[in-house]
Coordinates of C-alpha atoms and ligand atoms in Angstrom, one line a residue:
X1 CA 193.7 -134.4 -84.3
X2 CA 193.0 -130.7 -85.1
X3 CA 194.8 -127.8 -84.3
X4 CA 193.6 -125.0 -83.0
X5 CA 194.9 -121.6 -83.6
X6 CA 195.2 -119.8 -80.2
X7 CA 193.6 -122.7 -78.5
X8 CA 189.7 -120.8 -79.0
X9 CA 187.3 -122.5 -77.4
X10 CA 189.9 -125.4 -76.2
X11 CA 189.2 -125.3 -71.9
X12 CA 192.6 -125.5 -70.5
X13 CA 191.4 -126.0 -67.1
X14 CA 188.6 -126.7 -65.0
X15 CA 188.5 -123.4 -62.2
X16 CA 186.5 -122.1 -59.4
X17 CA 188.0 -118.7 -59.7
X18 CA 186.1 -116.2 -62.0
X19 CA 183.6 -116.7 -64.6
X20 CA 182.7 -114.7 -67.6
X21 CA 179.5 -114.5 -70.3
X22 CA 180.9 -112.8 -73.2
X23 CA 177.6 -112.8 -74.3
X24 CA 176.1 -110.9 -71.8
X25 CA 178.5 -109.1 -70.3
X26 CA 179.4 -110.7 -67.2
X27 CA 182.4 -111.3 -65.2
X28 CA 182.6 -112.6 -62.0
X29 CA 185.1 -113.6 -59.0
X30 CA 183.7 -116.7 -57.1
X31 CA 180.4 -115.9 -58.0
X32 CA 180.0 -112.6 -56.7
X33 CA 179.5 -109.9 -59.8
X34 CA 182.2 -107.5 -60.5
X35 CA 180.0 -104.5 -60.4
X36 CA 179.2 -105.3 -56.9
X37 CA 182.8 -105.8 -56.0
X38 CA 184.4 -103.3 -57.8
X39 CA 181.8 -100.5 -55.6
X40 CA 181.4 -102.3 -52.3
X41 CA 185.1 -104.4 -51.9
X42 CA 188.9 -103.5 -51.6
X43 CA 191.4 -104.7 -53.7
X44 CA 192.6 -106.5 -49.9
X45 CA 189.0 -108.1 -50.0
X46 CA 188.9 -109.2 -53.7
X47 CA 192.3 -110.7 -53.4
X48 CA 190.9 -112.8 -50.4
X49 CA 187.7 -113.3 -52.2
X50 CA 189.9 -115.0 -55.2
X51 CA 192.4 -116.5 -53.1
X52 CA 190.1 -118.6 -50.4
X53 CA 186.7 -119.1 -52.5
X54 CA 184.8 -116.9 -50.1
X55 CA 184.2 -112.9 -49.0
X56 CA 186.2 -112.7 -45.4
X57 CA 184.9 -112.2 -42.3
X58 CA 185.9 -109.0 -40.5
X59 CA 188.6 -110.7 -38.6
X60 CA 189.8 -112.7 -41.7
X61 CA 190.4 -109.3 -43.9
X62 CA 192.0 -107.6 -41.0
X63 CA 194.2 -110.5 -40.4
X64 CA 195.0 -110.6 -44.4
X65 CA 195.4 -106.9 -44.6
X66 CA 197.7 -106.8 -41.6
X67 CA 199.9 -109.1 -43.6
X68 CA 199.9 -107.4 -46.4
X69 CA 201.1 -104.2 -44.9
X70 CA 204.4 -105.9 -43.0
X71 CA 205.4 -107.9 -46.0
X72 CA 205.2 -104.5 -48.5
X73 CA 209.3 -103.7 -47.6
X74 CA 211.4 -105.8 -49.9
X75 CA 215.7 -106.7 -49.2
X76 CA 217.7 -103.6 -50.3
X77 CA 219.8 -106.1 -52.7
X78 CA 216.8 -105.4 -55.5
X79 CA 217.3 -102.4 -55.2
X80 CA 220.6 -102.7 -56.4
X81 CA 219.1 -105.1 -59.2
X82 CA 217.5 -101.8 -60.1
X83 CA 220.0 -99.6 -59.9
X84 CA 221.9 -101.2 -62.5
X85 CA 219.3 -102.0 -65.3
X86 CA 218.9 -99.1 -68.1
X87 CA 216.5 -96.1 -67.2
X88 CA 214.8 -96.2 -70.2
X89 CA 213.9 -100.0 -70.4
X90 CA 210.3 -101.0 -70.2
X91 CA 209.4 -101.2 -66.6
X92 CA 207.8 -104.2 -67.3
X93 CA 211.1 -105.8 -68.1
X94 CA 212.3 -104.0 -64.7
X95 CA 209.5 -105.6 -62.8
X96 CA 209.8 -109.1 -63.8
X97 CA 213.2 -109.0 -63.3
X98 CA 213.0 -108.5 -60.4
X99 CA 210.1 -110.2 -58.9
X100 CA 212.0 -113.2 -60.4
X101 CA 214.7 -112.7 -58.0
X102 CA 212.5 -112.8 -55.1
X103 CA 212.9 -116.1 -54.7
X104 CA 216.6 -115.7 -54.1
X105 CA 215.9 -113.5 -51.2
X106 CA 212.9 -115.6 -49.8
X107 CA 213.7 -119.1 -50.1
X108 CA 211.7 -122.3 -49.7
X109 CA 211.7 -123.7 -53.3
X110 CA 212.3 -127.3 -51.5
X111 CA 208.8 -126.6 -49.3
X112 CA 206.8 -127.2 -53.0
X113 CA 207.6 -131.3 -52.5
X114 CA 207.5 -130.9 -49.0
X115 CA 206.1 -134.5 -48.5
X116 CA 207.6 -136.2 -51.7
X117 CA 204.5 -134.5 -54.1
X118 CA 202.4 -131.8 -52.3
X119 CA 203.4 -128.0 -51.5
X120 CA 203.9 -127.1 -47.5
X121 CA 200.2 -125.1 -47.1
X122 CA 202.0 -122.7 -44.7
X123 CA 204.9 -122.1 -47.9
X124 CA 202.0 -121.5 -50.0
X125 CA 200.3 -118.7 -48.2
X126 CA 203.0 -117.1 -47.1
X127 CA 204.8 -116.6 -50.7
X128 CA 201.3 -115.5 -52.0
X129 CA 201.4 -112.7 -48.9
X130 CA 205.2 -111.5 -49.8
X131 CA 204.5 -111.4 -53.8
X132 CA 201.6 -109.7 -53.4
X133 CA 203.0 -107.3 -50.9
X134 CA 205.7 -106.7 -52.7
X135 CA 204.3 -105.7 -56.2
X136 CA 203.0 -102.9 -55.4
X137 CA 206.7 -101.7 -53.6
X138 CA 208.3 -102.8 -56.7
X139 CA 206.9 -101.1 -59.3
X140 CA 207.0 -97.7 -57.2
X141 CA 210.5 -98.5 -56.8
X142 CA 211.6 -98.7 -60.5
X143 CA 209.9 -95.3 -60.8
X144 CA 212.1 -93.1 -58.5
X145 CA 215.5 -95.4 -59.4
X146 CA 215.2 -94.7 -62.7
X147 CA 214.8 -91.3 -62.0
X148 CA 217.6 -91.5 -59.9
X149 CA 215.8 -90.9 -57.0
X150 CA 215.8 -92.7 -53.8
X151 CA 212.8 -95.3 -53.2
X152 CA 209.8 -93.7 -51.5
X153 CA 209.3 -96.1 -48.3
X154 CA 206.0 -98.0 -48.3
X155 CA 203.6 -97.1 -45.3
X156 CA 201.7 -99.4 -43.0
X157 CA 199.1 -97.0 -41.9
X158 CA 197.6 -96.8 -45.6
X159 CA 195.6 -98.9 -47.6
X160 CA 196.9 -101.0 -50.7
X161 CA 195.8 -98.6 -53.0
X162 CA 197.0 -95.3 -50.7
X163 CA 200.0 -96.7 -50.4
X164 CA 200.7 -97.6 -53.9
X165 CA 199.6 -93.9 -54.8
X166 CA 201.7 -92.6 -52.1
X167 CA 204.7 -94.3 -53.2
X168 CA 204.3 -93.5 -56.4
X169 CA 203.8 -89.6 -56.0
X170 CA 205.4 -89.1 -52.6
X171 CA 202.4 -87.5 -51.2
X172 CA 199.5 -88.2 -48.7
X173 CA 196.8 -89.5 -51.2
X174 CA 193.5 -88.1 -52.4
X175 CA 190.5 -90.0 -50.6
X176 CA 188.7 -90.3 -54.2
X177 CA 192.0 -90.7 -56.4
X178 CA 192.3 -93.6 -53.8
X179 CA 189.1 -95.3 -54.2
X180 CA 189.7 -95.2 -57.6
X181 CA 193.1 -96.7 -57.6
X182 CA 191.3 -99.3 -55.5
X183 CA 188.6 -100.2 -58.1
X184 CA 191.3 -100.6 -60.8
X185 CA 192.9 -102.9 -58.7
X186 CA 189.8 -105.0 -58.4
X187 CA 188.6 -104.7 -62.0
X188 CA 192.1 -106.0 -63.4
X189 CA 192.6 -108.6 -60.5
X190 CA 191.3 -111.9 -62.2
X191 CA 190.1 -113.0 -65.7
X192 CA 189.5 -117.0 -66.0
X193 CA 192.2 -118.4 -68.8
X194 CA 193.7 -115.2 -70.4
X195 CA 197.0 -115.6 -71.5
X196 CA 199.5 -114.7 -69.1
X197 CA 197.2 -116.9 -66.5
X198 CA 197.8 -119.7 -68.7
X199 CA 201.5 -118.7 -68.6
X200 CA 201.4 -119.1 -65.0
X201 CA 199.1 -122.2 -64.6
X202 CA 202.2 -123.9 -66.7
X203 CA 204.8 -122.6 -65.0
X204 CA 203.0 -123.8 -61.9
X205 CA 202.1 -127.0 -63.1
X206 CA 205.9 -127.6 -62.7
X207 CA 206.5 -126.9 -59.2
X208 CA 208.1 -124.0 -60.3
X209 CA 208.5 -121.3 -56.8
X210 CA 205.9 -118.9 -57.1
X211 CA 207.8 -115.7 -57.8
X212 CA 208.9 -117.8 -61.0
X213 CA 205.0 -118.5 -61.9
X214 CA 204.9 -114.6 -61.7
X215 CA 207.6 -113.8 -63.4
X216 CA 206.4 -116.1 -66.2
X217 CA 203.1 -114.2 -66.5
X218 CA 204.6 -110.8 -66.0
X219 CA 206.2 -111.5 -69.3
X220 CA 203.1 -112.7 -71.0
X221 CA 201.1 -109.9 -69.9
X222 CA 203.9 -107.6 -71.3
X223 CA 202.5 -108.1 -74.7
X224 CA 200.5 -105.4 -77.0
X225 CA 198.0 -108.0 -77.7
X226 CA 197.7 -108.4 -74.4
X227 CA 197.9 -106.1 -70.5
X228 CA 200.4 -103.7 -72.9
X229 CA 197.7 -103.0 -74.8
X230 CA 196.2 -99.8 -72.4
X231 CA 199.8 -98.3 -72.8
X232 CA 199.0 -98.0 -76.5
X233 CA 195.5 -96.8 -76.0
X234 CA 196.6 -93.3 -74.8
X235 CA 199.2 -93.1 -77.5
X236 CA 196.9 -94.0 -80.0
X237 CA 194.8 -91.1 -78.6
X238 CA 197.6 -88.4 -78.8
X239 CA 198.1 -89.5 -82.7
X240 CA 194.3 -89.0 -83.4
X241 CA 195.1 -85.5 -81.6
X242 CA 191.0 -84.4 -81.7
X243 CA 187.9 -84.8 -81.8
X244 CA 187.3 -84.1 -85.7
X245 CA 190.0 -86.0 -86.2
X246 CA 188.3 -89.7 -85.2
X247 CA 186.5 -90.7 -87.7
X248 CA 188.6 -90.2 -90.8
X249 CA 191.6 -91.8 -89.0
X250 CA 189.2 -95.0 -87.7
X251 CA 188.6 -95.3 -91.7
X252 CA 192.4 -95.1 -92.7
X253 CA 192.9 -97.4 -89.4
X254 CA 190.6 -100.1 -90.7
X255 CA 191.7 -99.7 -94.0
X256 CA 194.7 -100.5 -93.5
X257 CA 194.1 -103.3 -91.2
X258 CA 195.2 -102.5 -88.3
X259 CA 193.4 -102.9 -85.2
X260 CA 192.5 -100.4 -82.5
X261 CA 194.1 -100.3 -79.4
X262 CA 191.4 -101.2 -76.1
X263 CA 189.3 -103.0 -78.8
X264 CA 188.3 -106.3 -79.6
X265 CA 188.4 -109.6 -77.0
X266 CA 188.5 -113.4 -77.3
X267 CA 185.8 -113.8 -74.7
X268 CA 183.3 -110.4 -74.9
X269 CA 181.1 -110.1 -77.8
X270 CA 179.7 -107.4 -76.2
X271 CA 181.3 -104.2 -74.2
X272 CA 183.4 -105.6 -71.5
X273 CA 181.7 -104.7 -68.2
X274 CA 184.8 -103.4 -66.7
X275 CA 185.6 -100.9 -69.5
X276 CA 181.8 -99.7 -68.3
X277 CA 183.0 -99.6 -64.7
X278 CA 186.2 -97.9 -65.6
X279 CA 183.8 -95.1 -68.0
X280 CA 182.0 -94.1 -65.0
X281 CA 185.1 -93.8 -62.6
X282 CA 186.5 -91.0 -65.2
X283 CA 183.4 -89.3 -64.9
X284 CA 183.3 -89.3 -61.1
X285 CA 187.0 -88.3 -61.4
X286 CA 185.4 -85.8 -63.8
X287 CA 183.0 -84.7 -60.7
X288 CA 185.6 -84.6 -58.4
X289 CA 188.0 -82.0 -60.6
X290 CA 185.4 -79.8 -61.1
X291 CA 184.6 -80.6 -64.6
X292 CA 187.9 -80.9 -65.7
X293 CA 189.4 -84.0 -67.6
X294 CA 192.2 -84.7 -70.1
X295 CA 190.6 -83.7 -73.8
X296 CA 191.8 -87.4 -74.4
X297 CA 189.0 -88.5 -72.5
X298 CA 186.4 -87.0 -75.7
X299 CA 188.7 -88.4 -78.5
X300 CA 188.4 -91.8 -76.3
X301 CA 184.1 -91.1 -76.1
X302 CA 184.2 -90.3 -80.2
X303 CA 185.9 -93.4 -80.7
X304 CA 184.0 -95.3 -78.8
X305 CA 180.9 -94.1 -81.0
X306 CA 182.1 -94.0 -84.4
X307 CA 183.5 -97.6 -83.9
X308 CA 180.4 -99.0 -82.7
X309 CA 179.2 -98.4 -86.2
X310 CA 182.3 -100.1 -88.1
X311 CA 183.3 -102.8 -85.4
X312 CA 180.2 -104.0 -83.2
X313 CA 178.9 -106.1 -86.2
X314 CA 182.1 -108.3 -85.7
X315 CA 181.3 -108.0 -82.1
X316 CA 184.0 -105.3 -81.0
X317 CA 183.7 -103.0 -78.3
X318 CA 186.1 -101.5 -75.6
X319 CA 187.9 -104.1 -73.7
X320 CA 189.1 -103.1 -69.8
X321 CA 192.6 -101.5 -71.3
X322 CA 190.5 -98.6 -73.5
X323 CA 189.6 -96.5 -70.4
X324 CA 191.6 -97.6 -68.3
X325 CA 195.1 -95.9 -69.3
X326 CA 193.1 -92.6 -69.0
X327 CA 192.2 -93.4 -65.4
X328 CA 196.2 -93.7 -64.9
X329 CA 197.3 -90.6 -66.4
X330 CA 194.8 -88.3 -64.2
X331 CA 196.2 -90.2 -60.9
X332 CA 199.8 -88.8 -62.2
X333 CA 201.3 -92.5 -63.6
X334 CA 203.6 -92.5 -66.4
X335 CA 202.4 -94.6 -69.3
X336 CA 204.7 -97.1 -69.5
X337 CA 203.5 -97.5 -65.6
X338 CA 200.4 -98.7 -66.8
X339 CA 200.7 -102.3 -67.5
X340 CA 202.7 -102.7 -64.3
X341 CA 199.6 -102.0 -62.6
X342 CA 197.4 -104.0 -64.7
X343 CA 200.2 -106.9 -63.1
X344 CA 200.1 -105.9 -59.5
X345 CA 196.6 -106.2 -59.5
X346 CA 196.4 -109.7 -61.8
X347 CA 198.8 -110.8 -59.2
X348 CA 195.7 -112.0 -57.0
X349 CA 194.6 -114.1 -59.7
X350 CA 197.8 -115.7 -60.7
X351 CA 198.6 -116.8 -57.4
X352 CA 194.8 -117.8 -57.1
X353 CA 195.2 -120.1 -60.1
X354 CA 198.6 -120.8 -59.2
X355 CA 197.1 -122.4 -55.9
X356 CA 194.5 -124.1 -57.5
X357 CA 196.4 -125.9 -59.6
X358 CA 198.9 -127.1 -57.2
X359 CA 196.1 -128.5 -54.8
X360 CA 195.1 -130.9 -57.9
X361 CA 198.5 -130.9 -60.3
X362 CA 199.3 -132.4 -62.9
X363 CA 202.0 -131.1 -65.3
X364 CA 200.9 -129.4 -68.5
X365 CA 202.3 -131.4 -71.8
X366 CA 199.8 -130.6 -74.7
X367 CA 200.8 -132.5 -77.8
X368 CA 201.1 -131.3 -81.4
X369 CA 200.0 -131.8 -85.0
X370 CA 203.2 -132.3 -86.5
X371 CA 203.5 -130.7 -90.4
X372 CA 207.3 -130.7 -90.6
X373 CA 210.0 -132.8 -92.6
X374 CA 209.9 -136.8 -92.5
X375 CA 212.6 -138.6 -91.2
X376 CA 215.4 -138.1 -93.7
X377 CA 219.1 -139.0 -94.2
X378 CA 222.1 -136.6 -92.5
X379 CA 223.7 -135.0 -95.3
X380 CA 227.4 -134.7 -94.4
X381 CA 228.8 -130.8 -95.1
X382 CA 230.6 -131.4 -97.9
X383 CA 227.2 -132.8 -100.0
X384 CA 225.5 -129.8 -99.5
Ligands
COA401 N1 190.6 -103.4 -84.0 C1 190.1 -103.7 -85.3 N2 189.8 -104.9 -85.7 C2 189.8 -105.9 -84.7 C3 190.3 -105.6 -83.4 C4 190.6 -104.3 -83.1 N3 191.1 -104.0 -81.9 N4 190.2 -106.8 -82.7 C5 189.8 -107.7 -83.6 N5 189.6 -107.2 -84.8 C6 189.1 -107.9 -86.0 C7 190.2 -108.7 -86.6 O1 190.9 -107.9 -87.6 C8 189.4 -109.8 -87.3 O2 188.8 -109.3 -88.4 P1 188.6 -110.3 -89.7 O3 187.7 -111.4 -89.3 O4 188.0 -109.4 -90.7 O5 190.0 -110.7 -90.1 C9 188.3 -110.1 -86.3 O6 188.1 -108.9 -85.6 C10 188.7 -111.2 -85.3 O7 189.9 -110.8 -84.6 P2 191.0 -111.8 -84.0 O8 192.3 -111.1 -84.1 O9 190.9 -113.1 -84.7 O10 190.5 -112.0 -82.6 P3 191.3 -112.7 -81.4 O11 190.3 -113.2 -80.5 O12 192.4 -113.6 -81.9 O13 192.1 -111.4 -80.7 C11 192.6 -109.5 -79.4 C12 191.7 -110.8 -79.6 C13 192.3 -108.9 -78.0 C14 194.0 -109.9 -79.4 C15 192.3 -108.5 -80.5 O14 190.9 -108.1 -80.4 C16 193.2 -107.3 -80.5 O15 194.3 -107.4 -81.1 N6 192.8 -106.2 -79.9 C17 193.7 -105.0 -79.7 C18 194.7 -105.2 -78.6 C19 194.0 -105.1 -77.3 O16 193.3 -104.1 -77.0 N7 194.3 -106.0 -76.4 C20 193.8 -106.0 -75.0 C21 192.9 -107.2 -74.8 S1 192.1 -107.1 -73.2

């Protein structure tokens, strides 16, 4: 029996979710390219897409969206979970706290045996409605309470991504600030066997209530190594602090083995496609403000160019958290926002694995190569 560090290359599942050619470049959501999704769906329609197996009919997506927008209120008792966690804790911690809870305040746990073994179908799509729903509410939330603000009420007249940006900012959203929202929420929504997927597929595998298969991911995405990384991107940029600045501090970077923040994946040997995606949204946004975006945005470009030369002979490019961040930033999101969105949006493929495990299940218990002690004697306190 080998072990393998990090599980590379060891399939943990068999899906019909996404797939992805880190060779080439290509990711996709039940077969249907991101490119093409990310320009022609919504995040309502990916979600669907990922969910169900196939793209809705017109009636289908107005029906889904529909519930969407009347499940987006959550109980008033989380917000009194908020109002009593620390204002400067990661709202990360803030969000899986509290989509943890959820299950307290929607019950069911009992409908996942509902016949002795299988979950109730009705339970299932229902909870996937309400989490997804609520995401978006909840991480708005945390951002006025922990300014001490009240919560700004979600709307049922906007779209998942208006309303997100509306709640956020408490104004009527841009049409093109929108649309990209929207396309960040369709890039980030799915990506086969990452880790905090895993997380979830385990927690699932248990029966475990959905808000808990959630929770468990939002904690696994939490990571640097992981969804945190995009937070870390932009900071990374302020430190390089210009232009001039990027190659001398990529050489002291390397050199001192660190890695670069938004680079490097598992998978992609090549650019990640959605990093691509997420380039050419900042230079629409570019379009759209008249020229102007953050200076960031040409520290990110000569980054991007001097690492190519150190780092694409290992096979390390941008990954989806390297533009992304700066995307954020321009729609008015506070950086330690940015993962949170990276988990609304992966919500829609949790709860797509999450389902498709539970329709075949069978409970996760990997084994291990054991390198510890042999069985020895107790030695009594006084022989120590
Ligand atoms: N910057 C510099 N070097 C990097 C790097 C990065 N971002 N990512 C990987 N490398 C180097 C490693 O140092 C290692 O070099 P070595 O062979 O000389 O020791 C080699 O590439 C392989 O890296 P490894 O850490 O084994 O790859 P992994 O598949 O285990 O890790 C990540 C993948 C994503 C965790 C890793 O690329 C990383 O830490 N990236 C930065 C964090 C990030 O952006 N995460 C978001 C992912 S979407």
């Amino acid at each position: 029996m080998e072990y393998v560090p990090g599980l590379q290359g060891i399939p943990a599942t068999q899906s019909k979710i996404s797939f992805l050619d880190g060779q080439q470049g290509i990711l996709t959501y039940r077969g249907y390219p991101i490119v093409e999704l990310a320009k022609h769906s919504t995040f309502e329609e990916a979600a669907w897409v990922l969910i169900n197996g196939e793209l809705p009919n017109a009636e289908q997506l107005a029906c889904f969206d529909a519930e969407l927008r009347a499940n987006r209120r959550v109980k008033y008792n989380v917000r009194d979970i908020m109002k009593i966690l620390p204002i400067d804790g990661h709202p990360m911690e803030a969000l899986q706290t509290c989509v943890a809870s959820l299950g307290m305040f929607y019950p069911g746990q009992e409908r996942m045996t509902a016949n002795g073994i299988s979950a109730d179908s009705e339970f299932v799509e229902q909870m996937i409605v309400k989490i997804l729903a609520s995401m978006a509410t909840l991480v708005a939330m945390w951002e006025h309470i922990r300014r001490g603000d009240d919560p700004v009420q979600p709307r049922t007249d906007l779209t998942y991504a208006e309303n997100f940006l509306y709640m956020m900012n408490e104004r009527e959203p841009d049409p093109v600030e929108s649309r990209i929202m929207d396309a960040c929420l369709v890039l980030h929504a799915e990506h086969t066997i990452n880790a905090s997927t895993f997380a979830a597929l385990v927690c699932g595998s248990t029966l475990a209530p959905p808000n808990l298969v959630v929770a468990s991911a939002i904690g696994t995405l939490a990571g640097p190594l992981h969804g945190g990384a995009n937070q870390r991107v932009l900071n990374m940029l302020d430190e390089i602090g210009s232009v001039e600045k990027v190659s001398d501090w990529l050489d002291q970077r390397l050199a001192s083995k660190q890695v670069v923040w938004g680079f490097g994946h598992r998978e992609y040997k090549v650019k990640d496609p959605r990093a691509d995606i997420l380039q050419g949204l900042l230079e629409d946004l570019r379009v759209h403000r008249k020229g102007y975006l953050s200076p960031l945005y040409d520290i990110a470009c000569e980054l991007e160019r001097c690492a190519e030369q150190r780092l694409a002979p290992k096979g390390i490019y941008p990954n989806v958290d390297f533009y992304s961040g700066l995307l954020y930033e321009a729609l008015g999101i506070p950086r330690d926002q940015f993962t949170p969105i990276f988990a609304i949006s992966r919500t829609a493929g949790w709860l797509a694995h999450w389902k498709e495990q539970i329709s075949h299940n069978r409970i996760f218990r990997p084994t291990q190569v054991y390198d510890g002690a042999p069985v020895r004697a107790y030695s009594p306190m006084a022989a120590r």
